[in-house]
Short mmCIF file of C-alpha atoms and ligand atoms in Angstrom, two decimals:
data_model
loop_
_atom_site.label_atom_id
_atom_site.label_comp_id
_atom_site.label_asym_id
_atom_site.label_seq_id
_atom_site.Cartn_x
_atom_site.Cartn_y
_atom_site.Cartn_z
CA MET A 29 -62.22 -60.29 -12.31
CA VAL A 30 -64.21 -58.44 -9.69
CA VAL A 31 -66.40 -55.46 -10.62
CA ILE A 32 -67.32 -53.13 -7.74
CA MET A 33 -70.36 -51.01 -8.53
CA GLN A 34 -70.89 -47.48 -7.25
CA GLU A 35 -73.11 -47.03 -4.21
CA ARG A 36 -75.90 -45.51 -6.26
CA ALA A 37 -75.66 -47.89 -9.21
CA THR A 38 -79.06 -48.80 -10.60
CA ASP A 39 -80.32 -52.34 -11.36
CA GLU A 40 -80.13 -51.51 -15.06
CA GLN A 41 -76.44 -50.58 -14.76
CA VAL A 42 -75.73 -53.83 -12.89
CA THR A 43 -77.58 -55.80 -15.53
CA ARG A 44 -75.58 -54.09 -18.28
CA VAL A 45 -72.28 -55.06 -16.55
CA VAL A 46 -73.43 -58.63 -16.14
CA ALA A 47 -74.37 -58.76 -19.80
CA GLN A 48 -70.93 -57.46 -20.80
CA LEU A 49 -69.22 -60.07 -18.58
CA VAL A 50 -71.31 -62.88 -20.00
CA ASP A 51 -70.48 -61.63 -23.49
CA MET A 52 -66.77 -61.79 -22.51
CA GLY A 53 -67.25 -65.45 -21.60
CA PHE A 54 -67.33 -65.16 -17.77
CA ASP A 55 -69.44 -67.00 -15.24
CA VAL A 56 -70.95 -64.27 -13.12
CA HIS A 57 -71.52 -64.30 -9.37
CA ARG A 58 -73.42 -61.36 -8.01
CA SER A 59 -73.39 -60.19 -4.43
CA THR A 60 -75.62 -57.33 -3.33
CA GLY A 61 -74.64 -55.80 0.02
CA ALA A 62 -76.28 -53.04 2.05
CA LEU A 63 -74.25 -50.34 0.25
CA ARG A 64 -73.19 -51.70 -3.13
CA THR A 65 -73.18 -54.60 -5.54
CA VAL A 66 -70.00 -56.55 -6.23
CA ILE A 67 -69.87 -58.83 -9.24
CA GLY A 68 -67.37 -61.70 -9.31
CA ALA A 69 -66.46 -63.07 -12.73
CA VAL A 70 -64.54 -66.29 -13.34
CA GLY A 71 -63.33 -68.00 -16.51
CA GLY A 72 -63.58 -65.69 -19.50
CA ARG A 73 -61.36 -65.22 -22.48
CA ARG A 74 -57.78 -64.27 -21.65
CA GLU A 75 -57.90 -61.22 -23.91
CA GLY A 76 -60.85 -59.78 -21.99
CA ASP A 77 -60.04 -56.09 -21.59
CA PRO A 78 -61.03 -54.76 -18.14
CA ARG A 79 -61.42 -51.28 -19.62
CA LEU A 80 -64.58 -52.49 -21.42
CA LEU A 81 -66.09 -52.75 -17.97
CA GLU A 82 -64.47 -49.67 -16.42
CA VAL A 83 -66.21 -47.43 -18.94
CA LEU A 84 -69.73 -48.69 -18.20
CA GLU A 85 -72.06 -46.46 -16.16
CA GLY A 86 -72.22 -47.22 -12.46
CA VAL A 87 -68.87 -49.01 -12.28
CA GLN A 88 -66.62 -47.94 -9.45
CA GLU A 89 -63.60 -50.21 -9.91
CA VAL A 90 -62.52 -53.35 -11.80
CA LEU A 91 -59.99 -55.65 -10.15
CA ARG A 92 -58.19 -58.36 -12.08
CA ILE A 93 -57.52 -61.30 -9.82
CA THR A 94 -55.52 -63.54 -12.15
CA GLU A 95 -52.35 -62.71 -13.99
CA PRO A 96 -52.65 -62.00 -17.74
CA TYR A 97 -49.80 -64.42 -18.39
CA LYS A 98 -50.37 -68.10 -17.88
CA LEU A 99 -47.44 -70.30 -18.85
CA ALA A 100 -44.97 -68.02 -17.12
CA SER A 101 -46.91 -67.95 -13.85
CA ARG A 102 -46.29 -69.95 -10.69
CA THR A 103 -49.93 -70.78 -10.59
CA PHE A 104 -49.46 -72.72 -13.78
CA ARG A 105 -46.23 -74.34 -12.63
CA PRO A 106 -45.48 -74.20 -8.87
CA GLU A 107 -42.00 -75.70 -9.03
CA ASN A 108 -38.97 -73.77 -10.34
CA THR A 109 -38.01 -74.24 -13.97
CA VAL A 110 -34.45 -75.62 -14.17
CA ILE A 111 -32.83 -75.18 -17.62
CA ALA A 112 -30.28 -77.81 -18.56
CA ILE A 113 -27.42 -77.14 -20.92
CA GLY A 114 -25.18 -80.14 -20.89
CA ASP A 115 -24.53 -80.64 -17.21
CA LEU A 116 -25.08 -77.02 -16.40
CA ARG A 117 -28.33 -76.27 -14.49
CA ILE A 118 -29.80 -72.75 -14.53
CA GLY A 119 -32.48 -72.18 -11.92
CA GLY A 120 -31.37 -74.94 -9.54
CA ASP A 121 -29.44 -74.62 -6.30
CA GLU A 122 -26.30 -73.33 -7.94
CA VAL A 123 -25.90 -69.64 -8.69
CA ILE A 124 -24.58 -69.50 -12.25
CA VAL A 125 -22.24 -66.73 -13.26
CA MET A 126 -22.07 -65.69 -16.91
CA ALA A 127 -19.24 -63.30 -17.67
CA GLY A 128 -17.17 -61.88 -20.46
CA PRO A 129 -16.76 -58.80 -22.55
CA CYS A 130 -19.62 -56.60 -23.79
CA SER A 131 -18.47 -57.25 -27.37
CA ALA A 132 -16.19 -59.56 -29.21
CA GLU A 133 -13.42 -57.33 -30.58
CA THR A 134 -10.40 -59.44 -31.42
CA GLU A 135 -9.39 -63.07 -31.12
CA GLU A 136 -6.88 -62.16 -28.37
CA GLN A 137 -9.32 -60.06 -26.41
CA VAL A 138 -12.02 -62.74 -26.44
CA GLU A 139 -9.53 -65.44 -25.49
CA ALA A 140 -7.95 -63.48 -22.65
CA SER A 141 -11.32 -62.50 -21.26
CA ALA A 142 -12.67 -66.06 -21.52
CA ALA A 143 -9.62 -67.49 -19.79
CA ALA A 144 -9.94 -64.92 -17.01
CA VAL A 145 -13.66 -65.56 -16.31
CA LYS A 146 -13.17 -69.33 -16.46
CA ARG A 147 -10.33 -69.16 -13.95
CA ALA A 148 -12.49 -67.19 -11.57
CA GLY A 149 -15.38 -69.69 -11.73
CA ALA A 150 -17.81 -68.45 -14.41
CA LYS A 151 -19.78 -71.22 -16.17
CA VAL A 152 -20.95 -69.28 -19.18
CA LEU A 153 -19.08 -66.87 -21.48
CA ARG A 154 -20.98 -63.75 -22.45
CA GLY A 155 -20.15 -61.55 -25.41
CA GLY A 156 -21.93 -59.77 -28.23
CA ALA A 157 -21.32 -60.01 -31.96
CA PHE A 158 -24.50 -58.21 -32.99
CA LYS A 159 -24.56 -55.06 -30.84
CA PRO A 160 -27.65 -52.87 -30.25
CA ARG A 161 -25.93 -49.48 -29.92
CA SER A 162 -27.75 -46.22 -29.22
CA SER A 163 -25.74 -44.51 -31.95
CA PRO A 164 -25.42 -45.86 -35.46
CA TYR A 165 -21.86 -44.51 -35.49
CA SER A 166 -20.75 -46.70 -32.56
CA PHE A 167 -19.12 -50.07 -32.96
CA GLN A 168 -21.87 -52.45 -34.11
CA GLY A 169 -20.11 -55.75 -33.45
CA LEU A 170 -18.19 -58.17 -35.65
CA GLY A 171 -21.15 -60.29 -36.71
CA GLU A 172 -20.41 -63.91 -37.57
CA GLU A 173 -16.65 -63.40 -37.16
CA GLY A 174 -17.28 -62.35 -33.55
CA LEU A 175 -19.51 -65.38 -32.99
CA ARG A 176 -16.79 -67.65 -34.22
CA MET A 177 -14.25 -66.11 -31.84
CA LEU A 178 -16.64 -66.37 -28.89
CA ARG A 179 -17.52 -69.97 -29.54
CA SER A 180 -14.01 -71.14 -30.06
CA SER A 181 -12.85 -69.58 -26.76
CA ALA A 182 -15.93 -70.88 -25.00
CA ASP A 183 -15.18 -74.38 -26.26
CA ARG A 184 -11.49 -74.07 -25.34
CA HIS A 185 -12.43 -73.23 -21.76
CA ASN A 186 -15.39 -75.54 -21.45
CA LEU A 187 -17.84 -72.66 -21.07
CA ALA A 188 -21.32 -72.34 -22.54
CA LEU A 189 -21.90 -69.23 -24.70
CA VAL A 190 -24.65 -66.62 -24.33
CA THR A 191 -24.83 -64.04 -27.09
CA GLU A 192 -27.37 -61.55 -28.33
CA ILE A 193 -29.71 -61.95 -31.24
CA MET A 194 -31.19 -58.64 -32.47
CA ASP A 195 -33.32 -59.72 -35.36
CA VAL A 196 -35.10 -62.76 -36.75
CA SER A 197 -32.76 -62.67 -39.77
CA GLN A 198 -29.81 -63.52 -37.44
CA LEU A 199 -31.44 -66.56 -35.89
CA ALA A 200 -29.87 -69.23 -38.10
CA VAL A 201 -26.32 -67.90 -37.76
CA VAL A 202 -26.52 -67.11 -34.02
CA GLN A 203 -27.93 -70.60 -33.35
CA GLN A 204 -24.94 -72.22 -34.97
CA TYR A 205 -22.64 -70.75 -32.31
CA ALA A 206 -24.66 -69.99 -29.18
CA HIS A 207 -25.91 -72.14 -26.33
CA ILE A 208 -28.21 -69.41 -25.01
CA LEU A 209 -29.89 -66.77 -27.12
CA GLN A 210 -29.91 -63.33 -25.44
CA VAL A 211 -32.75 -60.95 -26.18
CA GLY A 212 -31.58 -57.46 -25.28
CA ALA A 213 -33.50 -54.83 -23.36
CA ARG A 214 -34.33 -52.92 -26.53
CA ASN A 215 -35.87 -55.98 -28.09
CA MET A 216 -37.95 -57.20 -25.15
CA GLN A 217 -41.11 -56.21 -26.99
CA ASN A 218 -40.00 -57.35 -30.46
CA TYR A 219 -42.88 -59.76 -30.66
CA THR A 220 -41.92 -61.08 -34.09
CA LEU A 221 -38.53 -62.13 -32.67
CA LEU A 222 -40.08 -63.56 -29.51
CA ARG A 223 -42.47 -65.69 -31.56
CA GLU A 224 -39.60 -67.08 -33.61
CA LEU A 225 -37.65 -67.87 -30.45
CA GLY A 226 -40.71 -69.79 -29.26
CA LYS A 227 -40.03 -72.19 -32.11
CA ALA A 228 -36.30 -72.37 -31.40
CA ARG A 229 -34.86 -75.35 -29.55
CA MET A 230 -32.38 -73.32 -27.54
CA PRO A 231 -32.64 -71.55 -24.17
CA VAL A 232 -33.50 -67.84 -24.25
CA LEU A 233 -32.25 -65.15 -21.89
CA LEU A 234 -34.82 -62.38 -21.91
CA LYS A 235 -33.64 -59.05 -20.57
CA ARG A 236 -36.11 -56.63 -18.99
CA GLY A 237 -36.92 -53.70 -21.24
CA ILE A 238 -35.57 -50.27 -20.36
CA SER A 239 -38.99 -49.03 -19.23
CA ALA A 240 -40.83 -52.32 -18.90
CA THR A 241 -43.00 -53.21 -15.95
CA ILE A 242 -42.62 -56.69 -14.49
CA GLU A 243 -45.96 -57.67 -15.99
CA GLU A 244 -44.87 -56.60 -19.48
CA TRP A 245 -41.64 -58.53 -19.05
CA LEU A 246 -43.48 -61.67 -18.05
CA LEU A 247 -45.87 -61.23 -20.94
CA SER A 248 -42.88 -61.11 -23.28
CA ALA A 249 -41.63 -64.40 -21.74
CA GLU A 250 -45.11 -65.72 -22.35
CA TYR A 251 -44.67 -65.16 -26.12
CA VAL A 252 -41.63 -67.50 -26.14
CA LEU A 253 -43.30 -70.06 -23.87
CA ALA A 254 -46.53 -70.05 -25.90
CA GLY A 255 -44.49 -70.89 -28.99
CA GLY A 256 -43.38 -74.11 -27.29
CA ASN A 257 -39.93 -73.14 -25.96
CA THR A 258 -40.01 -73.73 -22.21
CA ASP A 259 -36.39 -72.73 -21.56
CA VAL A 260 -36.70 -69.08 -20.79
CA MET A 261 -34.63 -67.23 -18.16
CA LEU A 262 -35.26 -63.62 -17.21
CA CYS A 263 -32.58 -61.02 -16.65
CA GLU A 264 -33.06 -57.80 -14.69
CA ARG A 265 -30.66 -55.20 -16.11
CA GLY A 266 -31.87 -51.95 -14.65
CA ILE A 267 -34.69 -49.68 -15.66
CA ARG A 268 -34.77 -46.01 -16.60
CA THR A 269 -35.72 -43.74 -13.74
CA PHE A 270 -35.16 -40.08 -12.86
CA GLU A 271 -31.85 -41.01 -11.21
CA SER A 272 -28.89 -40.03 -13.36
CA TYR A 273 -25.92 -40.94 -11.19
CA THR A 274 -26.06 -44.52 -12.42
CA ARG A 275 -26.74 -45.52 -16.03
CA ASN A 276 -29.92 -47.34 -14.98
CA THR A 277 -31.60 -48.13 -11.69
CA LEU A 278 -31.07 -51.82 -10.90
CA ASP A 279 -34.34 -53.14 -9.55
CA ILE A 280 -33.21 -55.66 -6.94
CA SER A 281 -36.75 -55.96 -5.67
CA ALA A 282 -37.72 -57.44 -9.03
CA ILE A 283 -35.93 -60.62 -7.98
CA PRO A 284 -38.24 -61.65 -5.11
CA VAL A 285 -41.26 -60.23 -6.96
CA VAL A 286 -40.62 -62.28 -10.10
CA LYS A 287 -39.59 -65.38 -8.13
CA GLN A 288 -43.01 -65.26 -6.51
CA LEU A 289 -44.99 -64.57 -9.68
CA SER A 290 -43.10 -66.95 -11.98
CA HIS A 291 -41.24 -70.24 -11.99
CA LEU A 292 -38.65 -69.01 -14.49
CA PRO A 293 -35.02 -68.47 -13.45
CA VAL A 294 -34.12 -64.89 -12.67
CA LEU A 295 -30.62 -63.49 -13.44
CA VAL A 296 -29.24 -60.04 -12.76
CA ASP A 297 -26.94 -57.91 -14.89
CA PRO A 298 -25.25 -55.41 -12.55
CA SER A 299 -23.06 -54.08 -15.36
CA HIS A 300 -25.80 -52.52 -17.46
CA GLY A 301 -27.75 -52.05 -14.23
CA THR A 302 -25.27 -49.49 -12.92
CA GLY A 303 -23.00 -48.54 -15.85
CA ARG A 304 -20.09 -48.09 -13.49
CA ARG A 305 -17.41 -50.59 -12.67
CA ASP A 306 -17.19 -49.57 -9.01
CA LYS A 307 -20.87 -50.24 -8.48
CA VAL A 308 -20.96 -53.68 -10.09
CA ALA A 309 -19.64 -55.83 -7.19
CA PRO A 310 -21.97 -54.37 -4.53
CA MET A 311 -24.97 -54.90 -6.70
CA ALA A 312 -23.87 -58.39 -7.71
CA ARG A 313 -23.54 -59.28 -4.01
CA ALA A 314 -26.98 -57.79 -3.31
CA ALA A 315 -28.54 -59.73 -6.23
CA VAL A 316 -27.23 -63.07 -4.96
CA ALA A 317 -28.31 -62.24 -1.43
CA ALA A 318 -31.79 -61.36 -2.81
CA GLY A 319 -32.17 -64.76 -4.47
CA ALA A 320 -30.97 -64.33 -8.04
CA ASP A 321 -30.34 -67.63 -9.85
CA GLY A 322 -27.38 -66.17 -11.69
CA LEU A 323 -25.47 -63.12 -12.81
CA LEU A 324 -24.49 -61.67 -16.16
CA ILE A 325 -21.36 -59.55 -15.75
CA GLU A 326 -19.12 -57.69 -18.16
CA VAL A 327 -15.46 -58.51 -17.67
CA HIS A 328 -12.77 -57.31 -20.11
CA CYS A 329 -9.01 -58.07 -20.20
CA ASP A 330 -8.38 -54.40 -20.92
CA PRO A 331 -11.53 -52.45 -20.12
CA ASP A 332 -9.95 -49.04 -20.58
CA HIS A 333 -9.62 -49.81 -24.27
CA ALA A 334 -12.88 -51.69 -24.77
CA ARG A 335 -14.88 -50.84 -27.92
CA SER A 336 -18.13 -50.87 -25.89
CA ASP A 337 -19.07 -50.52 -22.21
CA GLY A 338 -15.50 -50.33 -20.89
CA ALA A 339 -16.51 -48.12 -17.91
CA GLN A 340 -18.82 -50.82 -16.58
CA SER A 341 -16.54 -53.76 -17.33
CA LEU A 342 -14.60 -55.34 -14.48
CA PHE A 343 -10.89 -55.99 -14.61
CA PRO A 344 -10.20 -59.73 -14.24
CA ALA A 345 -8.74 -59.18 -10.73
CA GLN A 346 -11.95 -57.39 -9.63
CA PHE A 347 -14.02 -60.29 -10.99
CA ASP A 348 -11.85 -62.77 -9.05
CA ARG A 349 -12.46 -60.86 -5.88
CA LEU A 350 -16.20 -60.64 -6.50
CA MET A 351 -16.41 -64.42 -7.09
CA ALA A 352 -14.58 -65.00 -3.78
CA GLU A 353 -17.18 -62.80 -2.03
CA LEU A 354 -20.02 -64.62 -3.73
CA ARG A 355 -18.65 -67.90 -2.46
CA ILE A 356 -19.33 -66.58 1.05
CA ILE A 357 -22.77 -65.08 0.31
CA ALA A 358 -24.34 -67.94 -1.68
CA PRO A 359 -24.02 -70.66 0.99
CA ALA A 360 -25.33 -68.23 3.62
CA ILE A 361 -28.68 -68.23 1.81
CA GLY A 362 -28.64 -71.95 1.03
CA ARG A 363 -27.27 -71.71 -2.51
CA SER A 364 -24.12 -73.15 -4.00
CA ILE A 365 -21.73 -71.48 -6.42
CA CYS A 366 -18.71 -72.81 -8.28
CA VAL A 367 -16.54 -73.82 -5.28
CA GLU A 368 -13.24 -73.99 -7.04
CA PRO A 369 -12.11 -71.79 -9.88
CA VAL A 370 -11.34 -74.83 -11.94
CA ALA A 371 -11.62 -76.42 -15.32
CA ARG A 372 -13.84 -79.35 -14.54
CA ARG A 373 -16.94 -81.16 -15.74
CA GLY A 374 -17.13 -81.92 -19.43
CA TRP A 375 -20.38 -81.09 -21.09
CA SER A 376 -21.77 -80.98 -24.55
CA ARG A 377 -25.02 -80.06 -26.17
C1 PEP B 426 -25.45 -56.34 -23.44
O1 PEP B 426 -25.64 -57.30 -22.66
O2 PEP B 426 -24.27 -56.06 -23.87
C2 PEP B 426 -26.54 -55.40 -23.74
C3 PEP B 426 -26.54 -54.70 -24.86
O3 PEP B 426 -27.48 -55.40 -22.81
P1 PEP B 426 -28.90 -54.64 -22.69
O4 PEP B 426 -29.77 -55.22 -23.75
O5 PEP B 426 -29.34 -54.99 -21.31
O6 PEP B 426 -28.66 -53.16 -22.85
MN1 MN B 427 -22.73 -54.05 -22.87
#
């Protein structure tokens, strides 16, 4: 932390600031220039609130020079985190595509969607059984029955399964079926849930909250990491802005920003990020070009009749085409992506 004093700050005011910093556990280094005094503070307790200094008389500005999150930061761990699920690696050279319907609806729909995404080269099946819907009257998901459908199709096609957990009470049941626990945008700051996931022995996909800053998002990841679960991947899914043409504004710049600040894998969800099927492929291509470690994409075997998010779900043929385009883009930036749309590589957890 650096405290810059006002030009006319008195010695008493400087002394008061120093005393406050010492009280907060900092080692203080004072530098008095011709115009003003600057106080450097190192160490200190993590929870030290800079506003306690900002409100003191004579203080011009307080600058924080370390991030408030520790375990999530690149300073703490310079090399990329690579999450292993069987022989799948998330955060390594390969761009991992996770795809499937917004929600599990019927056995046939899950199976047809899983078969389609597998054929095109996805490595992970996505699909929700516990759905966070804006309206309580909308389809809320099939619960455990949906999880069962998703897992049996995932197994049949040798795909891992990512599915959402909305509440601590669902943890036991979701863990029985999932390989990756998805925390949705609305739950990014559900700290009780995040703490529980810190104790879980299963990778977590943490979506960015609808109005969350990157710092808040990384602090949420810190909750899970601090609980002892090191397998956290982040997922940018668009934030709320004044723009209304798209459902959300997909923050592509978050990819290089987070990759610099953190060692955690960064995925992008262009489906919720745009809310429109015709905008999904361009944003998916942009995300891979910008360095995303993976994508989370809604694909439905019959999107026009989907029970949730049909308008943003790709038809299988559109997903095929997108995967073919990604196979050109990924190598151009030194990444690999499933070369052949094949059923290969056995894995288990
Ligand atoms: C989803 O992935 O279907 C979902 C509900 O996403 P989000 O939490 O990003 O809205
Ligand atoms: Mn959805």
